[in-house]
Amino acid sequence: MNVYHPKLSAGIWLLGMIIIGILGSQALTKDWLETGFLALLPANEQQPEVAKAIRQHNELINRKVIWLTGAASSTQAIAQAQKLKRQLEQSKLFSKVVLEFPQQQYIRQYQQLFPYRYQLLDAQSQVILSTRPEELIRQNLEMLNSPIGQMQAANLERDPSLLFGRYFNAQHPIKLNLEQGIVVLADRQQFWALLLTDLQDERLQLDKLETLLQLVNNAAGQVKATGGELLVSGMALFTAHGAQSAKQEISTVGAGSSLGIIVLLLLTFRSLRPLLLSMLALASGLIAALVLSILCFDKIHILTLVFGASLMGVAIDYALHFFCDSFDAKAWFPLQGLRFIMPGISLGLLTTLLSYAGLGLSPFPGLQQVAVFSASGLIVAWLTVVLLFPLLLTGFNPKHRPILLKATAYWQRHWPVWLFSHNRWLGLAAGVLVLGGLWRLTPQDDVRLLQSPPVELMHTADKIRQLFPMTPESQFFLVSGHDQADWFQNEQRLIKRLEALKQQKTLSYYQGLSQYWPDRNTQQQNYLLLKHKLIDSGLLERYMTDLGFDREAVKAELKQFAEAERKTLTLPEWLANADESKQQLWLGCDEGRCQSTVALIGISDVSALAAVRNLPGVIWVDQVEQLSSLFARYRIRASGLLLIAFCLALAGLGFKFGWRNGASIMSVPVVALAVSLAMLGWFSQLFSLFNLFALLLVLGIGVDYGLFFFIAGDRRDSTSLGVMLSALTTLLAFGLLATSSTEIVHAFGFTVAAGIVTALICAPLVGFRGDKNQHDKQ
Amino acid sequence: MVNPALFQNSLGLSCRYILTPFLKLLLLFFLLRGQSYADDELSQITARLVKTPITQGDFHQQKHLKVLRKPLISTGSFTYHQSKGVIWKTLTPVVSLLLVNESKLLTGQGEQAVPVAFGKVFKAMLGGDLSALSDGFSVIGTDQKTSWQLALTPKDELLKLIISTMQLSGDTELRRLEIRETGGNVTTISFDNIIHPTQLTAEQEADFERLSP
């Protein structure tokens, strides 16, 4: 250590940070944050076509925001909606605001499809024509004579068989009503005008989300002021509320814990230096971790950031241990302090690195990222302590004895004695506590448990779904085929199954392209069907004549039919004028594969749909289920890695200090972990992947505590202060998260709190030799 | 000519509002009879109508379509119940049944969307808010000794594209209804054998039962 020059080492540190800064200035400018959950799947499990379909489907859903203005009369509701529309357009948040439904598109659609009318038949007409063609004539008469048959009657001239009208109507399975060109819905109390919007961006920035929330609140206030009601729903609102509440909680908890930590450190050290230096160590670690991870992985996942940063919490130990050492010497010099704490914090770092390294061995990219992130962060934080602190702590030599030091000194001497003297029943109680808790522990991986959206938001979404049952579910089917004909057949088979399920009320609607666009073969079959059943049989002629058509009109219709024989409507042509929601179902053809999605609306029994299997080219995509099972697999994987981490840490410590001592040090994190898990069980807390990261943090910190006490020798008093300070700051920083109402955050905080408290309770037992300590200070 | 079939909105929903002027009118008419109001012709005519909760009778409908050499003729019976809705039973040329109230519309083809305006008028009238009638139509009435006539012209731009005028005429009952479409088609319905029973028959009750949610 005599070659150690504080200024030189500080220079090296500075140089290193500058390099990281330069690297960072390049790395952080590109798009480095990943949020899609598919990125968390091992590479060999990602099916690119499924991923693409999910992306497309989500984009369709996530951008939509539905607005319903309610009032006692439809005129009022429409007026409100018109006013709202102007506000929404001014906000610049939306790429599309639709109130009046464009008639032009429909005229275009009608005109485009009309020439192919002998090739286009809806499913129902196909069945009627092939089995009982006379029934079609009867239904036509019923429609024409019905008091609501104006439309059919008006179309009779161009479409005598009314078959094109049936096809065109079947394109739009859900019938809603228009007033002044605006969709108006009604329930028992009110009329609702419908406004549909698409957000500019599928993933809104946080500030935009806030603007959206503000917009919603303002608009709701305005509508309410006139005695109406506003219903708004959309994925973005759920995200916005989630982000808002998480932000609020984290900032409240964050402010509280920062304040606590500041007060604690100031009271203890009566100097700003330890506080600023701890922050510097953590900040350098975080920045370095971020930059190095991005360099390493190109893109890092948002969860990596959250868990990596949490796991880095261990780093505070190194700094605090350094500062606390100063209380143990009359004339304290930083270098001398460093010399003393060096083995402790270095071994602590090594064991923690060993245990986190386990994560890197996993094939799950998320876990690898967390391993690299937290390891590099810890190393840099440790380097900051070792290289920079000696210089910056020059002249730091507190002369006071803080109350906390006196307290912890007393505690570390008497607490183990008390524990040892009651070891029988304490051991029994602890055993019962742990085993009982573990017995009750049940993992929950359902992602829906992780979200806790506000109740009103759920109510609104339900109400909108009742009024306007058009929002596709997150589940869907992905259909593929090696060419268009193959795809078409596969989708048709699926649609037959879905129709049966719809009859059983398993779902309200489904939407697949092949329902609307018949492929070339089917178009020919449709034409032939018409030819056999209506034309060749003379049925159409008879029907038209009976109805009162001129001879010329009959002839003209037969001629048009004959001329249309060779016509085919291609899919791109059909798609060109189709509704956006239908265009988005088509994923296109490439490399000998054609794909589409079949959207589902109003699912009442997911399992019945998930059971639709054994259909060629059909994949059931349930993102919620997939994500849940992904979390479950991550949880199992991380549990295994946690076990490996323990073994590695034990092996490392055993190698250095002998197995007995290694086991004694490791007993701290083992007990902490067991008690933490047991507490989760006793309090029926959420146990999922997220708790495991908390447990890793507990492991890292627990090892440190055990280790510090083990090598404390005659400096157990200052060590106990260091450990106590570390425990208190960790509890303030992470333990307070247990008060969160967001399930994941709460579970994380709870696990850390239980683990750290237990580690703190157990740590003084390590290296405790009753009488030898008695003649120490005081 | 504008084709009514083109009035479809981009959500894929066919626009029933414009398809049911007749039914709406019919209901309007029946609702009118429950009201008593002051000066204008509309109110005087209303005052002449027989006021009971149930009205039933036969109808004879002629649709003159431009493309057809002869009219489409259908006959059948109808039943109106103040709170339950309307049963429209066609007997010739094909038997079919149409049931409607403010929230449901059932035909041989299954359940269909009910025009919001339909329920609106229904409610407005029951609530005594007759301005709703003149909200949707410009009304010109002529009240003569033995008979009366009402000419309604739609105000709604969309409806205007389809319907040019609607004529109602009658005495103590509505006797005749004529709808002239802009395309030249004309529908005439005459009502005969109108009676006002105090109770619905079991069959009528059963039909209305199908409408209840």
Short mmCIF file of N, CA and C in Angstrom, two decimals, chain B residues 91-147:
data_model
loop_
_atom_site.label_atom_id
_atom_site.label_comp_id
_atom_site.label_asym_id
_atom_site.label_seq_id
_atom_site.Cartn_x
_atom_site.Cartn_y
_atom_site.Cartn_z
N LEU B 91 -98.69 -10.63 -43.42
CA LEU B 91 -99.29 -11.94 -43.71
C LEU B 91 -99.15 -12.32 -45.18
N THR B 92 -99.23 -11.31 -46.09
CA THR B 92 -99.01 -11.58 -47.51
C THR B 92 -97.99 -10.56 -48.02
N PRO B 93 -97.18 -10.84 -48.99
CA PRO B 93 -97.05 -12.10 -49.74
C PRO B 93 -96.26 -13.17 -48.97
N VAL B 94 -95.45 -12.76 -48.00
CA VAL B 94 -94.79 -13.77 -47.15
C VAL B 94 -95.07 -13.41 -45.70
N VAL B 95 -95.17 -14.43 -44.90
CA VAL B 95 -95.44 -14.18 -43.48
C VAL B 95 -94.13 -13.76 -42.80
N SER B 96 -94.20 -12.64 -42.12
CA SER B 96 -93.02 -12.26 -41.35
C SER B 96 -93.45 -11.36 -40.21
N LEU B 97 -92.57 -11.31 -39.22
CA LEU B 97 -92.91 -10.59 -38.00
C LEU B 97 -91.82 -9.60 -37.67
N LEU B 98 -92.23 -8.39 -37.33
CA LEU B 98 -91.26 -7.38 -36.90
C LEU B 98 -91.72 -6.85 -35.56
N LEU B 99 -90.80 -6.87 -34.60
CA LEU B 99 -91.13 -6.39 -33.24
C LEU B 99 -90.18 -5.26 -32.91
N VAL B 100 -90.71 -4.23 -32.32
CA VAL B 100 -89.83 -3.13 -31.99
C VAL B 100 -90.30 -2.37 -30.75
N ASN B 101 -89.33 -2.01 -29.91
CA ASN B 101 -89.61 -1.03 -28.85
C ASN B 101 -88.42 -0.09 -28.82
N GLU B 102 -88.29 0.67 -27.74
CA GLU B 102 -87.25 1.70 -27.80
C GLU B 102 -85.83 1.16 -27.73
N SER B 103 -85.67 -0.09 -27.33
CA SER B 103 -84.30 -0.57 -27.24
C SER B 103 -84.02 -1.79 -28.11
N LYS B 104 -85.03 -2.38 -28.70
CA LYS B 104 -84.81 -3.62 -29.45
C LYS B 104 -85.59 -3.63 -30.74
N LEU B 105 -85.01 -4.23 -31.74
CA LEU B 105 -85.69 -4.39 -33.03
C LEU B 105 -85.45 -5.82 -33.49
N LEU B 106 -86.52 -6.62 -33.56
CA LEU B 106 -86.38 -8.01 -33.97
C LEU B 106 -87.08 -8.21 -35.30
N THR B 107 -86.35 -8.85 -36.25
CA THR B 107 -86.99 -9.20 -37.52
C THR B 107 -86.69 -10.66 -37.79
N GLY B 108 -87.18 -11.13 -38.91
CA GLY B 108 -86.92 -12.51 -39.30
C GLY B 108 -85.41 -12.77 -39.42
N GLN B 109 -84.63 -11.72 -39.66
CA GLN B 109 -83.18 -11.88 -39.81
C GLN B 109 -82.45 -11.77 -38.47
N GLY B 110 -83.20 -11.71 -37.40
CA GLY B 110 -82.55 -11.63 -36.09
C GLY B 110 -82.66 -10.23 -35.52
N GLU B 111 -81.89 -10.01 -34.45
CA GLU B 111 -81.96 -8.72 -33.78
C GLU B 111 -81.18 -7.67 -34.56
N GLN B 112 -81.71 -6.49 -34.63
CA GLN B 112 -81.02 -5.42 -35.33
C GLN B 112 -80.90 -4.21 -34.41
N ALA B 113 -80.03 -3.31 -34.83
CA ALA B 113 -79.83 -2.12 -34.01
C ALA B 113 -81.09 -1.25 -34.04
N VAL B 114 -81.37 -0.64 -32.92
CA VAL B 114 -82.51 0.27 -32.86
C VAL B 114 -82.00 1.69 -33.01
N PRO B 115 -82.60 2.44 -33.90
CA PRO B 115 -82.17 3.82 -34.07
C PRO B 115 -82.31 4.58 -32.76
N VAL B 116 -81.29 5.31 -32.44
CA VAL B 116 -81.33 6.11 -31.22
C VAL B 116 -82.49 7.09 -31.27
N ALA B 117 -82.65 7.68 -32.44
CA ALA B 117 -83.69 8.69 -32.60
C ALA B 117 -85.05 8.12 -32.25
N PHE B 118 -85.18 6.85 -32.57
CA PHE B 118 -86.41 6.13 -32.33
C PHE B 118 -86.79 6.18 -30.85
N GLY B 119 -85.83 5.76 -30.05
CA GLY B 119 -86.05 5.77 -28.61
C GLY B 119 -86.20 7.19 -28.09
N LYS B 120 -85.47 8.08 -28.72
CA LYS B 120 -85.51 9.48 -28.28
C LYS B 120 -86.91 10.04 -28.44
N VAL B 121 -87.45 9.85 -29.64
CA VAL B 121 -88.79 10.36 -29.93
C VAL B 121 -89.79 9.71 -28.98
N PHE B 122 -89.64 8.41 -28.86
CA PHE B 122 -90.50 7.63 -27.98
C PHE B 122 -90.55 8.25 -26.59
N LYS B 123 -89.36 8.49 -26.06
CA LYS B 123 -89.26 9.03 -24.71
C LYS B 123 -89.75 10.47 -24.65
N ALA B 124 -89.32 11.26 -25.64
CA ALA B 124 -89.69 12.67 -25.63
C ALA B 124 -91.19 12.82 -25.63
N MET B 125 -91.83 11.99 -26.41
CA MET B 125 -93.27 12.10 -26.51
C MET B 125 -93.94 11.68 -25.22
N LEU B 126 -93.48 10.57 -24.68
CA LEU B 126 -94.06 10.11 -23.41
C LEU B 126 -93.85 11.14 -22.33
N GLY B 127 -92.74 11.80 -22.42
CA GLY B 127 -92.42 12.80 -21.42
C GLY B 127 -93.16 14.11 -21.69
N GLY B 128 -93.90 14.18 -22.76
CA GLY B 128 -94.69 15.38 -23.06
C GLY B 128 -93.91 16.46 -23.78
N ASP B 129 -92.72 16.16 -24.26
CA ASP B 129 -91.90 17.16 -24.93
C ASP B 129 -92.13 17.09 -26.43
N LEU B 130 -93.20 17.76 -26.88
CA LEU B 130 -93.58 17.63 -28.28
C LEU B 130 -92.67 18.39 -29.22
N SER B 131 -91.86 19.29 -28.67
CA SER B 131 -90.95 20.03 -29.55
C SER B 131 -90.01 19.08 -30.27
N ALA B 132 -89.87 17.86 -29.72
CA ALA B 132 -89.00 16.87 -30.36
C ALA B 132 -89.48 16.56 -31.78
N LEU B 133 -90.81 16.61 -31.97
CA LEU B 133 -91.35 16.32 -33.29
C LEU B 133 -90.88 17.38 -34.29
N SER B 134 -91.04 18.62 -33.90
CA SER B 134 -90.65 19.68 -34.81
C SER B 134 -89.13 19.87 -34.84
N ASP B 135 -88.43 19.19 -33.91
CA ASP B 135 -86.96 19.16 -33.99
C ASP B 135 -86.52 18.43 -35.25
N GLY B 136 -87.16 17.32 -35.51
CA GLY B 136 -86.72 16.48 -36.61
C GLY B 136 -87.37 16.83 -37.95
N PHE B 137 -88.58 17.40 -37.92
CA PHE B 137 -89.33 17.66 -39.15
C PHE B 137 -89.95 19.06 -39.14
N SER B 138 -90.07 19.60 -40.34
CA SER B 138 -90.93 20.78 -40.45
C SER B 138 -92.34 20.25 -40.69
N VAL B 139 -93.28 20.73 -39.93
CA VAL B 139 -94.63 20.16 -39.97
C VAL B 139 -95.62 21.19 -40.52
N ILE B 140 -96.39 20.76 -41.50
CA ILE B 140 -97.49 21.61 -41.98
C ILE B 140 -98.77 20.80 -41.81
N GLY B 141 -99.73 21.34 -41.11
CA GLY B 141 -100.95 20.60 -40.87
C GLY B 141 -102.17 21.29 -41.44
N THR B 142 -103.14 20.51 -41.90
CA THR B 142 -104.43 21.07 -42.31
C THR B 142 -105.51 20.30 -41.59
N ASP B 143 -106.34 21.02 -40.90
CA ASP B 143 -107.38 20.38 -40.09
C ASP B 143 -108.73 20.73 -40.68
N GLN B 144 -109.38 19.73 -41.27
CA GLN B 144 -110.71 19.98 -41.83
C GLN B 144 -111.75 19.33 -40.94
N LYS B 145 -112.99 19.50 -41.34
CA LYS B 145 -114.08 19.03 -40.49
C LYS B 145 -114.01 17.55 -40.19
N THR B 146 -113.96 16.76 -41.25
CA THR B 146 -113.98 15.32 -41.02
C THR B 146 -112.60 14.71 -41.00
N SER B 147 -111.66 15.38 -41.57
CA SER B 147 -110.34 14.74 -41.63
C SER B 147 -109.23 15.76 -41.40
#
